[in-house]
PDB file of C-alpha atoms in Angstrom:
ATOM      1  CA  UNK A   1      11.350   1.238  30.012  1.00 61.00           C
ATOM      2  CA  UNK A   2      10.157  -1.347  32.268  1.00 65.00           C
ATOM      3  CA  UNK A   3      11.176  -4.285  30.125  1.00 69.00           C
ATOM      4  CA  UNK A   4      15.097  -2.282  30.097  1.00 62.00           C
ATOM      5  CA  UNK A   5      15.089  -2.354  33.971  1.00 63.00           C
ATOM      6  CA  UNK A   6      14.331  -6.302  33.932  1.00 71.00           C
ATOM      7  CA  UNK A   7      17.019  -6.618  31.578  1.00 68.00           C
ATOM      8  CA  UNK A   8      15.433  -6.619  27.856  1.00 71.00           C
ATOM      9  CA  UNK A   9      17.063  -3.571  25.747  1.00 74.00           C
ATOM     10  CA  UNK A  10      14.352  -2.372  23.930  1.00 75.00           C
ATOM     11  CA  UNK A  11      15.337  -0.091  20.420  1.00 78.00           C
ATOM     12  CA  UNK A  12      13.214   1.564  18.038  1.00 83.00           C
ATOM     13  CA  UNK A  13      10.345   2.071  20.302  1.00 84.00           C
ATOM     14  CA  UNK A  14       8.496   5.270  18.641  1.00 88.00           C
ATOM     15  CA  UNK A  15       6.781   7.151  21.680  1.00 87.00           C
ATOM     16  CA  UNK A  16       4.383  10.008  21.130  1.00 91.00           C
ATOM     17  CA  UNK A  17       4.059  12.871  23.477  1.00 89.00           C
ATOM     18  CA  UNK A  18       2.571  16.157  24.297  1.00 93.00           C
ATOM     19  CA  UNK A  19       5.168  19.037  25.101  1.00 92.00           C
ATOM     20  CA  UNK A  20       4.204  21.378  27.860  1.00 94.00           C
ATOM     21  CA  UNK A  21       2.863  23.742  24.225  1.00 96.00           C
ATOM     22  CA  UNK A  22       0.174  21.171  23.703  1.00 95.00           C
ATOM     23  CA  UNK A  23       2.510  19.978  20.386  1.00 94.00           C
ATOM     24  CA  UNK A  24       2.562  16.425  19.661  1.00 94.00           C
ATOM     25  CA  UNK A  25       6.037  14.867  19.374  1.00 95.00           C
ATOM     26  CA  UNK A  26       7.363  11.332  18.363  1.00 94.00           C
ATOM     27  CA  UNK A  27      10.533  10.295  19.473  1.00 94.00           C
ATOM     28  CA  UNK A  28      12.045   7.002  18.580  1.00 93.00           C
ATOM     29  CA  UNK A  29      13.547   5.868  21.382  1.00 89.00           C
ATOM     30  CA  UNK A  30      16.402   2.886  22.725  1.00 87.00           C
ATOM     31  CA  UNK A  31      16.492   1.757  26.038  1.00 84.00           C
ATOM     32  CA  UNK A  32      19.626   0.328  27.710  1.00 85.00           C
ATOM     33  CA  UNK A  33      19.866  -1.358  30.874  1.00 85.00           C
ATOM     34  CA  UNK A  34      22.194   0.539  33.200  1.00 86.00           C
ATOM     35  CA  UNK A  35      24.239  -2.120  35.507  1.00 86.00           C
ATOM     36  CA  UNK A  36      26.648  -1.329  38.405  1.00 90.00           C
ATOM     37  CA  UNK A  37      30.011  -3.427  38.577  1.00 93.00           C
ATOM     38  CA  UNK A  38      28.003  -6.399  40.244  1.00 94.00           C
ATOM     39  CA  UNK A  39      26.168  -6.538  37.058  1.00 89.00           C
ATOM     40  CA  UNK A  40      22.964  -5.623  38.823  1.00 89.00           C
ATOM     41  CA  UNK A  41      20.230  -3.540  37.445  1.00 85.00           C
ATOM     42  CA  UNK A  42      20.517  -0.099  38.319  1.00 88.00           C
ATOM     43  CA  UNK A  43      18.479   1.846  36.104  1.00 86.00           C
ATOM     44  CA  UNK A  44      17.709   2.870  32.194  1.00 84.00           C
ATOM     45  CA  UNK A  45      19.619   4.653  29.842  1.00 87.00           C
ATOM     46  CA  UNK A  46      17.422   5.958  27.335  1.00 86.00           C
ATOM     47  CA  UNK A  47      18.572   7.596  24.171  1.00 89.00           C
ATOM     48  CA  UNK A  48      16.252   8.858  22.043  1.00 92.00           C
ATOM     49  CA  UNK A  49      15.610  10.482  18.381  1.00 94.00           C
ATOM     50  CA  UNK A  50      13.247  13.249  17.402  1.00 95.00           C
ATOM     51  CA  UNK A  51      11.013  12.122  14.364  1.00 95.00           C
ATOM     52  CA  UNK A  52       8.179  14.005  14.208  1.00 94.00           C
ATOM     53  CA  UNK A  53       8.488  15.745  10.848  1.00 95.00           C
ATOM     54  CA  UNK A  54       9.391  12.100   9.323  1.00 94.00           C
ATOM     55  CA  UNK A  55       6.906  10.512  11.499  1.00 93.00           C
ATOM     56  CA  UNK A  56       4.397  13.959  10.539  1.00 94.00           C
ATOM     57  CA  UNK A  57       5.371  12.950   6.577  1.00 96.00           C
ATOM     58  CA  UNK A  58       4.600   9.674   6.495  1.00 95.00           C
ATOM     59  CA  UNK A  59       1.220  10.085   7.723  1.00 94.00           C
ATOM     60  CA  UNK A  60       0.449  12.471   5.453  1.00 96.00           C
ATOM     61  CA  UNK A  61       1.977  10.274   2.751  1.00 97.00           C
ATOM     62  CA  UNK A  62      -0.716   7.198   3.805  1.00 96.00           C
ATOM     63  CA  UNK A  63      -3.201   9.312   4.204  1.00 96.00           C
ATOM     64  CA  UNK A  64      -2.849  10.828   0.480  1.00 97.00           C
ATOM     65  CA  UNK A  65      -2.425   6.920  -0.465  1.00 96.00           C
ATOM     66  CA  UNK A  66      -5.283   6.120   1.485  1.00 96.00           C
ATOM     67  CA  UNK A  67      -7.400   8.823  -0.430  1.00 96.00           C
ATOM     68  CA  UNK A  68      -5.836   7.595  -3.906  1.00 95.00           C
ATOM     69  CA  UNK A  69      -6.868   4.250  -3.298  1.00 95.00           C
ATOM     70  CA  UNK A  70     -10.442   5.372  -2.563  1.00 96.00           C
ATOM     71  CA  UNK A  71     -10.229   7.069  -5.832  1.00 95.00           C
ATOM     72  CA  UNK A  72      -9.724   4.212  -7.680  1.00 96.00           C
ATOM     73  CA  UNK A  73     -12.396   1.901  -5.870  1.00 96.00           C
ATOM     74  CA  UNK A  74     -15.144   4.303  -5.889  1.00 96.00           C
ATOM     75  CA  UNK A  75     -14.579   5.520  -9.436  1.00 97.00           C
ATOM     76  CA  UNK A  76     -18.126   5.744 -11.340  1.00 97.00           C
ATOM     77  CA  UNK A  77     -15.343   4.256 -14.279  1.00 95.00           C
ATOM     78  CA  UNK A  78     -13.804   0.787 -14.911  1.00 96.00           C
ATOM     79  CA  UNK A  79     -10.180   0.979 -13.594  1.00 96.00           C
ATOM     80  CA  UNK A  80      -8.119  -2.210 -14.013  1.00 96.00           C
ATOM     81  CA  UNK A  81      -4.909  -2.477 -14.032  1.00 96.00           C
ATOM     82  CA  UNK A  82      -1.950  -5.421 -14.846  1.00 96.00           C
ATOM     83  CA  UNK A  83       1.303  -6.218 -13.853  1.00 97.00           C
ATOM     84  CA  UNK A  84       4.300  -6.730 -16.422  1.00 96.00           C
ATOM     85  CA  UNK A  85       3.168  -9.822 -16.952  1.00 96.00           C
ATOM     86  CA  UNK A  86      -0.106  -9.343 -17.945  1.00 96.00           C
ATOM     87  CA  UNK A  87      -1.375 -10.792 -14.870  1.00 98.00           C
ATOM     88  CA  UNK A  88      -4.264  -8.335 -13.144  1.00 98.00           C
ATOM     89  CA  UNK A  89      -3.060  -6.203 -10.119  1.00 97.00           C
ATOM     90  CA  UNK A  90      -5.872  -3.459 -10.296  1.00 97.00           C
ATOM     91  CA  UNK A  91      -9.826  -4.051 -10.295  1.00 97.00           C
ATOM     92  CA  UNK A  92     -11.733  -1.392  -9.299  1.00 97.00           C
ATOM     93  CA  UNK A  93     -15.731  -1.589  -8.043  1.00 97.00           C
ATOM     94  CA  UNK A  94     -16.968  -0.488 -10.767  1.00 97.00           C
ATOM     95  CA  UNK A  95     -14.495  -2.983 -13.187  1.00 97.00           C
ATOM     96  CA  UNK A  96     -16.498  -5.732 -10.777  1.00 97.00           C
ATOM     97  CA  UNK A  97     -19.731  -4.568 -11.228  1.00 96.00           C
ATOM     98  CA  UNK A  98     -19.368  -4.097 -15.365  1.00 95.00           C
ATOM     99  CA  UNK A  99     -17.814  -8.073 -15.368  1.00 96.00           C
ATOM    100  CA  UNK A 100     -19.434  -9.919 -12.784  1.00 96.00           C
ATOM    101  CA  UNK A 101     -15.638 -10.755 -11.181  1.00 97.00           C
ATOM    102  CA  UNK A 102     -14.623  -9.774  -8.212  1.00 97.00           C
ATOM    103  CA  UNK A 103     -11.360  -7.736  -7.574  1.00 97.00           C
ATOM    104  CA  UNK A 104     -10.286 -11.043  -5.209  1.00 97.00           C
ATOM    105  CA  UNK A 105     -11.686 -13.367  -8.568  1.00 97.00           C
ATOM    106  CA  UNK A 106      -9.647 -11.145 -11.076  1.00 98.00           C
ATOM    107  CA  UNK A 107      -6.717 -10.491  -9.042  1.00 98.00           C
ATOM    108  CA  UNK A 108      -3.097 -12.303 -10.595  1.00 98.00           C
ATOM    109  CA  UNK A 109      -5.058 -13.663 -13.322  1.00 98.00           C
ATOM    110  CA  UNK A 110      -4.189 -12.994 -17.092  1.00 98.00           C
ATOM    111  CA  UNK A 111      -6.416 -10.370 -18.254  1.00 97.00           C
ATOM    112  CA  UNK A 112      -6.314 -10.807 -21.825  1.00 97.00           C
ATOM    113  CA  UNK A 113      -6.987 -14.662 -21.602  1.00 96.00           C
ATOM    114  CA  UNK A 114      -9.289 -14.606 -18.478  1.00 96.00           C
ATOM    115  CA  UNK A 115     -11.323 -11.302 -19.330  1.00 97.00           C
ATOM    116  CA  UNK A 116     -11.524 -10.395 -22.877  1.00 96.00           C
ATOM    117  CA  UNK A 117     -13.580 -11.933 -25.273  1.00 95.00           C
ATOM    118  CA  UNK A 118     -11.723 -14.301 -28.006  1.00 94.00           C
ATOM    119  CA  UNK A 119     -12.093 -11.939 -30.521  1.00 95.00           C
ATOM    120  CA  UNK A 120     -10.381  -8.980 -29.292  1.00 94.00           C
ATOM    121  CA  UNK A 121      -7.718 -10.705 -27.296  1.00 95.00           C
ATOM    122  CA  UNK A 122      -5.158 -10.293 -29.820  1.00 95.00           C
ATOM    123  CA  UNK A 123      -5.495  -6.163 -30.452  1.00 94.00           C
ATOM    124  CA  UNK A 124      -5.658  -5.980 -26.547  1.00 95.00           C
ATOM    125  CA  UNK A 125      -2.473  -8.034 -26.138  1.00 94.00           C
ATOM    126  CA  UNK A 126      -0.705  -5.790 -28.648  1.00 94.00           C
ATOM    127  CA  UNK A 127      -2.040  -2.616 -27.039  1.00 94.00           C
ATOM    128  CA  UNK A 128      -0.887  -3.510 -23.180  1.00 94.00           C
ATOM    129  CA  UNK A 129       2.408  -4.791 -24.483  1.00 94.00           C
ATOM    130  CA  UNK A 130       2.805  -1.454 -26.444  1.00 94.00           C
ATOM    131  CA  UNK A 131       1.764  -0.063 -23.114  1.00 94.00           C
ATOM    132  CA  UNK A 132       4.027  -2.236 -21.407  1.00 93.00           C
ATOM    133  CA  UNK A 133       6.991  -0.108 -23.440  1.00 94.00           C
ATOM    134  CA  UNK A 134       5.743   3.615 -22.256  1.00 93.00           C
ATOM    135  CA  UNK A 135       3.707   3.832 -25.790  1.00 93.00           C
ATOM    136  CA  UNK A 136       0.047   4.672 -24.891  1.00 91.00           C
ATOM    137  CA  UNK A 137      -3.245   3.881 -26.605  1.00 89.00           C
ATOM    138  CA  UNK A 138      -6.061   6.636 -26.305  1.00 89.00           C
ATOM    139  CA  UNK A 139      -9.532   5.666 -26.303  1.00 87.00           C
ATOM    140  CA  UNK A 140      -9.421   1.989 -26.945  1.00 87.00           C
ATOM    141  CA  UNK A 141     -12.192  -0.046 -27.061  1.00 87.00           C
ATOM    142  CA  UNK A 142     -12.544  -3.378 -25.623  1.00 89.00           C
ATOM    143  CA  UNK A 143     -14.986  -5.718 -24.490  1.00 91.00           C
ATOM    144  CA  UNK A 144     -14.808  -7.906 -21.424  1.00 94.00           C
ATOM    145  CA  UNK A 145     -16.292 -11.040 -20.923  1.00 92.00           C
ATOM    146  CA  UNK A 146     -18.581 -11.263 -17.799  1.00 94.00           C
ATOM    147  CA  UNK A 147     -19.272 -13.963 -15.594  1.00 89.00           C
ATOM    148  CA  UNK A 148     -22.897 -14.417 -16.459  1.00 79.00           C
TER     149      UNK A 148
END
């Protein structure tokens, strides 16, 4: 508000409050200099949106992402994952600690040709591409190569 009565319209601004209730409420909020006919500043005029169930969502929504993403990181299994074009997008702790490669050493890479041994890189190739189409392999095994 003050940066409206100096002039500078300010939109979007989300502001959380408490209601007399106790409830937390986010508004998102514009703010319009008011000027009289001498074009001098003569107040605010502040018009404003309730969004606390899409501001209340959206939380929730990063927190369960938040928790996912622990999931992944922390799982006692390798979890890798790649991007259509083979290139690595997913490396979990555990896929580090197996390998030897770090998730920021692995990450955009080519999996097949950076992280499976030469002898398996063609069935692994054929197996993501498959995968690639929606046509999933059960219980593959492959072998990665580590850094040591």
């Amino acid at each position: 508000l003050n940066k409206a009565l100096t002039g500078v319209e300010t939109s979007n601004y989300e502001l959380e409050f408490e209601t007399k209730s106790k409830e937390t409420r986010y508004l998102l909020v514009n703010a319009t200099t008011r000027r009289d006919a001498a074009n001098n500043i003569v107040g605010v005029v502040g018009v404003a949106q309730d969004v606390t169930e899409a501001t209340k969502h959206d939380r929730s929504v990063a927190a369960a992402a938040h928790e996912l993403r622990q999931l992944v990181d922390t799982a006692n299994a390798p979890i890798f994952g790649i991007d259509v074009h083979g290139n690595v997008n997913e490396w979990n702790n555990k896929t580090a600690e197996i390998t030897g490669f770090s998730k920021v050493e692995a990450m955009d890479k080519p999996l097949v040709k950076t992280f499976i041994v030469d002898k398996l890189r063609q069935s692994v190739h054929v197996v993501l591409d498959e995968a690639l189409k929606g046509l999933e392999t059960s219980n593959y095994e492959l072998e990665f190569r580590t850094k040591t």
